[in-house]
Amino acid sequence: MSKHGRILVAMSGGVDSSVAAVMLHEQGYEVIGLTMKTWDYASSGGSSKETGCCSLDSINDARALAVGYGFPHYILDIRNEFGDFVIDNFVDEYLAGRTPNPCVLCNTHIKWEALLKRADKLDCEFIATGHYANIRLQDSGRYVISKGKDENKDQSYVLWGVSQKNLARTKFPLGSFSKPEIRQMAMDMGQIELAGKSESYEICFVPDNDYRAFLRHKVEDLEERVAGGNFVLANGTVVGKHQGYPFYTIGQRKGLGIALGQPMFVTNIDPTTNTVVLGTADELERKQAWVKNLNLVKYASIPEPIEAITKIRYKDAGTTSSIVQMGEHMKVDFHHNVSGIAPGQSAVFYEGNDLLGGGFLM
């Protein structure tokens, strides 16, 4: 019998999840490794080279590590669920003029559910991932996610959607370590190649980062349907033609293909008229935002205004703000202007290092 019970570890084949699995194994857990096959990139019409968590090499690396340490490893094919939910949403959001957040949706609705479903079948009490974040149980009975030790690698932003029920069975072994420390652990394990694996910041099903080519492949005749719309200024003045509204995002400056004598940014997108609004950096700024599809983590509700740090994108440093729950939405009043609020992206609220919760920008 193991010292701590049985735990199912999500193993992508990368250094983080691999070290997490070995760490738990050495702590006395009965580890079972699981690699999820989410996407077959070669079938999407893009590059034939699979990368990241879905590649055959990554699956083999995860399995080889598990075999080396003597614990079981399984592969779970969730391509259908993933494609139907995450990829369909990704396409639908761009066609609605919004900027999607597929990693959040995947964590919330696909990966955690798939892991826990398999954990139940394998009689595992807990699941674990290689995310850089921490989790603790409060006196209130609620589980709280907090930032990982490594500010540069903190991944709490993409975890705001995980439910209390699922957090109760989740462990993040890497939360109190930095990325260099994890790479050194891999070296100490004798996993030299693993320790040197490069970071992946790509969306797993768009590994060349060309979401426009992905949309063209997924949506028949998309270019013909949307090409030739108008670039306009805030006052409605038409200043040029664009390639189609789905190919632009709020805050975009490069690649507009238009010169107006000063730096111009995408400030608004209207899919009903195929219009892309351009403006100056000042016109991109806002002091208020509304957030939908809330999931609160630290507190069950926020009925009175509280001060929080609000992040509107993953690499955003965050802005001091006042937040208050208004029915199903969160009203966010920033203490100073923020730039590039993009509908569809996640707004995530923090109290110190603790994750208050999050939702999607409206």
XYZ file of N, CA, C and O in Angstrom, residues 166-277:
448
model
N -14.216 20.086 -8.083
C -13.020 19.532 -8.727
C -11.735 19.949 -8.025
O -10.772 19.178 -7.960
N -11.713 21.170 -7.468
C -10.526 21.607 -6.725
C -10.295 20.732 -5.490
O -9.152 20.524 -5.076
N -11.371 20.227 -4.907
C -11.262 19.405 -3.698
C -10.427 18.148 -3.939
O -9.874 17.570 -2.997
N -10.303 17.738 -5.199
C -9.573 16.506 -5.503
C -8.300 16.780 -6.307
O -7.731 15.868 -6.900
N -7.864 18.041 -6.334
C -6.744 18.445 -7.187
C -5.506 18.791 -6.375
O -5.606 19.413 -5.319
N -4.352 18.410 -6.912
C -3.074 18.802 -6.304
C -2.180 19.432 -7.374
O -2.167 18.990 -8.523
N -1.456 20.475 -6.968
C -0.483 21.147 -7.827
C 0.898 21.029 -7.185
O 1.309 21.898 -6.420
N 1.632 19.966 -7.479
C 2.921 19.736 -6.790
C 3.980 20.804 -7.062
O 4.919 20.946 -6.281
N 3.851 21.557 -8.150
C 4.921 22.483 -8.542
C 4.731 23.897 -7.996
O 5.570 24.766 -8.247
N 3.658 24.142 -7.272
C 3.319 25.503 -6.862
C 4.376 26.227 -6.063
O 4.503 27.447 -6.146
N 5.150 25.490 -5.300
C 6.142 26.143 -4.440
C 7.554 26.095 -5.028
O 8.541 26.277 -4.314
N 7.631 25.845 -6.343
C 8.935 25.774 -7.011
C 8.979 26.734 -8.197
O 7.946 27.092 -8.765
N 10.197 27.125 -8.581
C 10.381 27.937 -9.781
C 10.704 27.013 -10.954
O 11.093 25.856 -10.767
N 10.550 27.550 -12.147
C 10.864 26.749 -13.340
C 12.322 26.289 -13.342
O 12.584 25.106 -13.632
N 13.293 27.159 -13.042
C 14.686 26.674 -13.004
C 14.883 25.528 -12.003
O 15.671 24.606 -12.262
N 14.176 25.581 -10.862
C 14.289 24.494 -9.885
C 13.740 23.188 -10.449
O 14.306 22.107 -10.210
N 12.656 23.276 -11.211
C 12.063 22.073 -11.809
C 12.999 21.497 -12.879
O 13.201 20.279 -12.960
N 13.606 22.367 -13.669
C 14.573 21.883 -14.670
C 15.759 21.199 -13.978
O 16.255 20.167 -14.448
N 16.198 21.766 -12.852
C 17.317 21.163 -12.121
C 16.923 19.805 -11.556
O 17.721 18.854 -11.558
N 15.679 19.686 -11.091
C 15.202 18.385 -10.597
C 15.250 17.340 -11.704
O 15.637 16.196 -11.471
N 14.843 17.742 -12.910
C 14.891 16.816 -14.032
C 16.333 16.395 -14.322
O 16.604 15.218 -14.601
N 17.256 17.349 -14.221
C 18.675 17.033 -14.407
C 19.132 16.033 -13.344
O 19.816 15.047 -13.655
N 18.747 16.291 -12.103
C 19.143 15.409 -10.999
C 18.561 14.011 -11.156
O 19.113 13.040 -10.644
N 17.423 13.914 -11.856
C 16.798 12.612 -12.124
C 17.519 11.881 -13.260
O 17.191 10.731 -13.559
N 18.462 12.589 -13.903
C 19.147 11.997 -15.044
C 18.391 12.181 -16.343
O 18.754 11.601 -17.378
N 17.335 13.020 -16.311
C 16.512 13.257 -17.503
C 17.034 14.515 -18.218
O 16.390 15.566 -18.216
N 18.207 14.389 -18.826
C 18.878 15.553 -19.424
C 18.063 16.134 -20.573
O 17.871 17.351 -20.668
N 17.582 15.272 -21.455
C 16.803 15.754 -22.605
C 15.503 16.410 -22.153
O 15.102 17.456 -22.658
N 14.853 15.800 -21.179
C 13.614 16.351 -20.623
C 13.857 17.733 -20.020
O 13.087 18.671 -20.240
N 14.946 17.857 -19.282
C 15.258 19.129 -18.620
C 15.449 20.256 -19.616
O 15.179 21.425 -19.320
N 15.891 19.914 -20.830
C 16.166 20.935 -21.827
C 15.021 21.215 -22.771
O 15.161 22.016 -23.694
N 13.868 20.574 -22.550
C 12.732 20.795 -23.457
C 12.308 22.256 -23.437
O 12.244 22.874 -22.377
N 12.006 22.775 -24.612
C 11.629 24.185 -24.704
C 10.199 24.391 -24.225
O 9.393 23.460 -24.186
N 9.896 25.650 -23.874
C 8.554 26.014 -23.443
C 7.614 26.012 -24.643
O 8.016 26.283 -25.767
N 6.343 25.736 -24.396
C 5.332 25.846 -25.434
C 4.294 26.862 -24.995
O 3.627 26.672 -23.979
N 4.194 27.954 -25.739
C 3.206 28.987 -25.425
C 2.083 29.012 -26.461
O 1.302 29.946 -26.522
N 2.025 27.985 -27.282
C 1.061 27.972 -28.369
C -0.253 27.338 -27.915
O -0.301 26.562 -26.970
N -1.325 27.690 -28.625
C -2.575 26.947 -28.488
C -2.314 25.572 -29.092
O -1.787 25.466 -30.202
N -2.682 24.520 -28.389
C -2.231 23.185 -28.796
C -2.714 22.802 -30.186
O -2.048 22.046 -30.883
N -3.885 23.314 -30.600
C -4.372 22.934 -31.923
C -4.011 23.975 -33.000
O -4.413 23.855 -34.147
N -3.248 25.016 -32.615
C -2.710 25.975 -33.592
C -1.212 26.132 -33.318
O -0.737 27.201 -32.962
N -0.433 25.050 -33.458
C 0.962 25.086 -33.028
C 1.868 26.007 -33.822
O 2.962 26.319 -33.392
N 1.415 26.488 -34.986
C 2.223 27.476 -35.695
C 1.765 28.898 -35.359
O 2.260 29.867 -35.932
N 0.810 28.990 -34.431
C 0.292 30.284 -33.958
C -0.451 31.073 -35.026
O -0.733 32.252 -34.830
N -0.786 30.451 -36.142
C -1.490 31.152 -37.216
C -2.980 30.827 -37.116
O -3.489 29.959 -37.836
N -3.673 31.533 -36.221
C -5.090 31.220 -36.018
C -5.912 31.581 -37.259
O -6.968 30.989 -37.518
N -5.432 32.540 -38.051
C -6.171 32.942 -39.250
C -6.218 31.789 -40.266
O -7.270 31.514 -40.860
N -5.077 31.103 -40.447
C -5.052 29.949 -41.358
C -5.953 28.838 -40.821
O -6.635 28.146 -41.594
N -5.964 28.678 -39.505
C -6.818 27.663 -38.884
C -8.292 27.964 -39.175
O -9.064 27.071 -39.546
N -8.694 29.233 -39.025
C -10.082 29.617 -39.299
C -10.428 29.388 -40.769
O -11.518 28.903 -41.097
N -9.493 29.729 -41.652
C -9.749 29.538 -43.087
C -9.993 28.062 -43.409
O -10.833 27.726 -44.251
N -9.247 27.195 -42.733
C -9.401 25.765 -42.979
C -10.721 25.242 -42.407
O -11.379 24.402 -43.022
N -11.106 25.745 -41.241
C -12.281 25.216 -40.542
C -13.605 25.743 -41.101
O -14.630 25.068 -41.000
N -13.576 26.966 -41.655
C -14.829 27.592 -42.100
C -14.800 27.733 -43.618
O -14.027 28.516 -44.166
N -15.643 26.988 -44.275
C -15.667 26.976 -45.734
C -15.992 28.364 -46.296
O -16.909 29.040 -45.829
N -15.233 28.781 -47.287
C -15.449 30.052 -47.991
C -15.395 31.265 -47.060
O -16.002 32.301 -47.359
N -14.673 31.163 -45.953
C -14.650 32.268 -44.990
C -14.120 33.553 -45.627
O -14.723 34.620 -45.480
N -12.998 33.455 -46.328
C -12.405 34.662 -46.910
C -13.361 35.338 -47.893
O -13.516 36.565 -47.882
N -14.011 34.525 -48.718
C -14.932 35.090 -49.695
C -16.098 35.793 -49.007
O -16.593 36.824 -49.487
N -16.507 35.248 -47.853
C -17.666 35.805 -47.150
C -17.355 37.106 -46.427
O -18.241 37.952 -46.265
N -16.110 37.269 -45.952
C -15.828 38.417 -45.070
C -14.851 39.430 -45.652
O -14.684 40.512 -45.077
N -14.200 39.116 -46.753
C -13.208 40.047 -47.308
C -13.887 41.328 -47.789
O -15.043 41.320 -48.208
N -13.141 42.446 -47.707
C -13.631 43.689 -48.272
C -14.484 44.530 -47.362
O -15.127 45.489 -47.805
N -14.515 44.204 -46.066
C -15.231 45.057 -45.121
C -14.474 46.361 -44.910
O -13.326 46.524 -45.351
N -15.101 47.286 -44.208
C -14.511 48.605 -44.031
C -13.724 48.740 -42.729
O -14.167 48.280 -41.676
N -12.553 49.381 -42.845
C -11.899 49.983 -41.693
C -12.552 51.351 -41.500
O -12.643 52.141 -42.460
N -13.004 51.649 -40.291
C -13.598 52.963 -40.027
C -12.980 53.566 -38.777
O -12.422 52.849 -37.926
N -13.095 54.873 -38.661
C -12.718 55.559 -37.427
C -13.934 55.612 -36.506
O -15.051 55.266 -36.909
N -13.728 56.055 -35.280
C -14.811 56.082 -34.295
C -15.991 56.914 -34.772
O -17.145 56.635 -34.425
N -15.736 57.931 -35.604
C -16.828 58.787 -36.088
C -17.509 58.229 -37.330
O -18.385 58.880 -37.922
N -17.100 57.021 -37.749
C -17.732 56.382 -38.894
C -17.047 56.608 -40.222
O -17.449 56.028 -41.239
N -16.017 57.436 -40.250
C -15.299 57.712 -41.498
C -14.616 56.441 -42.010
O -13.848 55.796 -41.290
N -14.891 56.080 -43.247
C -14.258 54.908 -43.858
C -12.854 55.284 -44.307
O -12.661 56.275 -45.025
N -11.855 54.485 -43.867
C -10.463 54.817 -44.185
C -9.762 53.709 -44.975
O -8.582 53.838 -45.309
N -10.474 52.626 -45.281
C -9.844 51.568 -46.053
C -10.647 50.279 -45.999
O -11.716 50.206 -45.374
N -10.128 49.263 -46.667
C -10.750 47.938 -46.702
C -9.884 46.939 -45.930
O -8.666 47.056 -45.904
N -10.529 45.955 -45.302
C -9.782 44.938 -44.564
C -10.052 43.544 -45.125
O -10.877 43.381 -46.038
N -9.374 42.546 -44.570
C -9.446 41.182 -45.088
C -10.616 40.386 -44.526
O -10.868 39.266 -44.956
N -11.317 40.936 -43.549
C -12.420 40.217 -42.909
C -12.314 40.312 -41.404
O -11.242 40.052 -40.834
N -13.413 40.690 -40.749
C -13.362 40.983 -39.307
C -12.830 39.843 -38.431
O -12.201 40.107 -37.400
N -13.030 38.529 -38.762
C -12.511 37.495 -37.850
C -10.994 37.470 -37.749
O -10.447 36.842 -36.841
N -10.318 38.134 -38.691
C -8.861 38.074 -38.732
C -8.201 39.200 -37.933
O -6.992 39.437 -38.054
N -8.994 39.886 -37.105
C -8.468 40.993 -36.298
C -8.897 40.824 -34.846
O -9.933 40.209 -34.558
N -8.089 41.376 -33.950
C -8.397 41.315 -32.520
C -8.257 42.708 -31.912
O -7.475 43.534 -32.381
N -9.016 42.938 -30.838
C -8.944 44.220 -30.147
C -7.508 44.456 -29.660
O -6.884 43.573 -29.073
N -6.996 45.668 -29.909
C -5.645 46.025 -29.493
C -4.594 45.776 -30.548
O -3.435 46.175 -30.383
N -4.979 45.113 -31.649
C -4.006 44.797 -32.703
C -3.501 46.072 -33.372
O -4.276 46.960 -33.717
N -2.186 46.161 -33.567
C -1.588 47.290 -34.280
C -0.859 46.831 -35.538
O -0.962 47.449 -36.582
N -0.127 45.711 -35.423
C 0.651 45.224 -36.564
C -0.241 44.437 -37.524
O -1.229 43.838 -37.124
N 0.162 44.447 -38.790
C -0.523 43.622 -39.777
C -1.854 44.167 -40.252
O -2.645 43.429 -40.846
N -2.125 45.437 -40.000
C -3.398 46.015 -40.435
C -3.388 46.316 -41.932
O -4.445 46.382 -42.572
N -2.199 46.545 -42.486
C -2.101 46.819 -43.910
C -2.658 48.172 -44.304
O -3.159 48.352 -45.418
N -2.591 49.112 -43.372
C -3.101 50.450 -43.648
C -2.220 51.463 -42.927
O -1.764 51.208 -41.807
N -1.949 52.595 -43.579
C -1.117 53.636 -42.975
C -1.927 54.921 -42.880
O -2.459 55.409 -43.890
N -2.040 55.443 -41.668
C -2.843 56.646 -41.452
C -2.025 57.771 -40.824
O -2.580 58.708 -40.255
N -0.687 57.656 -40.898
C 0.160 58.740 -40.423
C 0.476 58.705 -38.957
O 1.268 59.508 -38.458
N -0.135 57.793 -38.219
C 0.158 57.619 -36.794
C -0.216 56.189 -36.410
O -1.001 55.542 -37.113
N 0.340 55.665 -35.312
C -0.002 54.298 -34.906
C -1.498 54.163 -34.633
O -2.074 54.963 -33.886
N -2.117 53.175 -35.268
C -3.553 52.937 -35.080
C -3.774 51.501 -34.604
O -3.030 50.591 -34.963
N -4.820 51.340 -33.809
C -5.119 50.061 -33.180
C -6.574 49.670 -33.483
O -7.414 50.539 -33.728
N -6.832 48.374 -33.433
C -8.220 47.915 -33.521
C -8.888 48.206 -32.172
O -8.446 47.725 -31.130
N -9.945 49.022 -32.202
C -10.637 49.390 -30.960
C -11.995 48.723 -30.826
O -12.541 48.626 -29.728
N -12.556 48.260 -31.942
C -13.858 47.598 -31.879
C -14.053 46.764 -33.141
O -13.477 47.059 -34.194
N -14.864 45.711 -33.028
C -15.159 44.827 -34.156
C -16.670 44.611 -34.191
O -17.261 44.222 -33.180
N -17.287 44.866 -35.338
C -18.732 44.668 -35.494
C -18.970 43.589 -36.546
O -18.887 43.853 -37.748
N -19.259 42.357 -36.103
C -19.430 41.263 -37.069
C -20.685 41.418 -37.923
O -20.737 40.884 -39.036
N -21.691 42.127 -37.427
C -22.942 42.251 -38.190
C -22.749 43.086 -39.451
O -23.415 42.862 -40.466
N -21.828 44.055 -39.407
C -21.568 44.902 -40.569
C -20.189 44.648 -41.171
O -19.797 45.337 -42.109
N -19.454 43.669 -40.625
C -18.086 43.364 -41.088
C -17.218 44.619 -41.030
O -16.490 44.934 -41.968
N -17.335 45.333 -39.913
C -16.616 46.585 -39.735
C -15.561 46.445 -38.653
O -15.832 45.872 -37.590
N -14.365 46.967 -38.924
C -13.290 47.004 -37.938
C -12.985 48.470 -37.651
O -12.640 49.229 -38.557
N -13.153 48.855 -36.382
C -12.945 50.246 -35.985
C -11.496 50.437 -35.557
O -10.961 49.653 -34.760
